[in-house]
Amino acid sequence: MKLKDTGLTAQDIKDKVSKYMIETYERFDFIAETAKDQYVYDEKGEPYLDFYAGIAVNSAGNCNQKVVDAVIDQVQDVMHTFNYPYTIPQALLAEKVCTTIGMDKIFYQNSGTEANEAMIKMARKYGIEKYGPNKYHIVTAKMGFHGRTFGAMSATGQPGNGCQVGFGPMTYGFSYAPYNDLEAFKNACTENTIAIMIEPVQGEGGVHPATMEFMQGLRKFCDEKGMLLLIDEVQTGWCRTGSVMSFMNYGIKPDIVSMAKALGGGMPIGAICASAEVAKAFSAGSHGTTFGGHPVSCAAALAEVNELLDRDLASNAKKMGDYFSAKLETLPHVKEVRHQGLLVGVEFDDTVSGVDVKHKCLEKHLLITAIGAHTIRMIPPLIINEADCDKAFEILSSIVK
């Protein structure tokens, strides 16, 4: 929908949002009216270089034409039906996802937090049914982030901070250990622990990749103890980190993996994939969703996944991530640059505010985000090239200097 077609002004739109919407976001002061590839355009037609990609969603580019075409085609056939009849996009996407990442079964959800909620439920039900009523405990990482529903929020290792503040007691049965500390994770497990749940890269925690020793050690420890390894790939999945899934960078396989964001190419979808044995925990009536596996979202996801794989955008993510990060390390006041593929974080010293950098970037039509006091995060579409990286670097360089 274009502003010119409404008979309203930009300020009219902002006023309506202010009057009628419950706002929990810090708004950028422009209307995102159109978008294409690595750019978002405002109501005046001004381009913004998009190094945010809808929070790691538009990985094959904004409004990727094959995804758009798939949505239009499916809307004209079946827009929605409940999960009793079979639908073609569900079946084709299930096969594509499972065979591509080497998992056995998939369950569709609508978002990342719902995918993590389903992963927690599946792990607990598996543990209780196999080992008894006390086998429900899950260990997650401090400063991790798994979502905002109560189970996912309780799994988020930020007690007393962030998304947990003001919501009362969290769901019982979670403990937290320092990220990348294998011994601490082992010590946090008890006789009631059924699973360890981890992000391969802590995104909201400041872009901290897991070490090889840590991830492989967790897999070995879970195998030894008969526990499950749950990997949250809501942000890292589908070519973002230089491999199709980030767990592939470590040469391991999870028992359950969650995904969302890039999977849908701009349409809302989430999912978990599990081994055949663990997937048996979900039977008729044990979990459900009205919109999960939505035909239009599944059609979009199938087109998006095919684009990511056919264009080998995982390789481009690795190449451009290395190129961009090397340039960022030359910025003044940089304490550390951390990245895995095109999930990039820059931590400045205490003289530079990450929020200030974000706002100044917006003024220069570069879209990024900030995490904490001194860190910025960039998660651009995986189609970017060296010229895009150079342009973003020049903007950042002028601002920091």
XYZ file of C-alpha atoms in Angstrom, residues 120 123-124 127-128 132-138 172-174 192-195:
19
model
C 10.991 -27.238 24.989
C 12.101 -32.363 25.002
C 10.212 -32.413 28.307
C 12.118 -37.075 28.968
C 9.087 -37.639 31.178
C 9.867 -40.615 34.520
C 8.069 -37.540 35.881
C 11.157 -35.699 37.115
C 13.125 -35.723 33.855
C 12.198 -32.215 32.687
C 15.111 -29.940 33.646
C 16.836 -27.951 30.856
C 10.065 -23.745 36.637
C 12.743 -26.166 35.466
C 15.518 -24.104 33.852
C 16.638 -34.489 36.386
C 18.210 -32.809 33.341
C 16.805 -33.952 30.005
C 18.391 -31.396 27.675
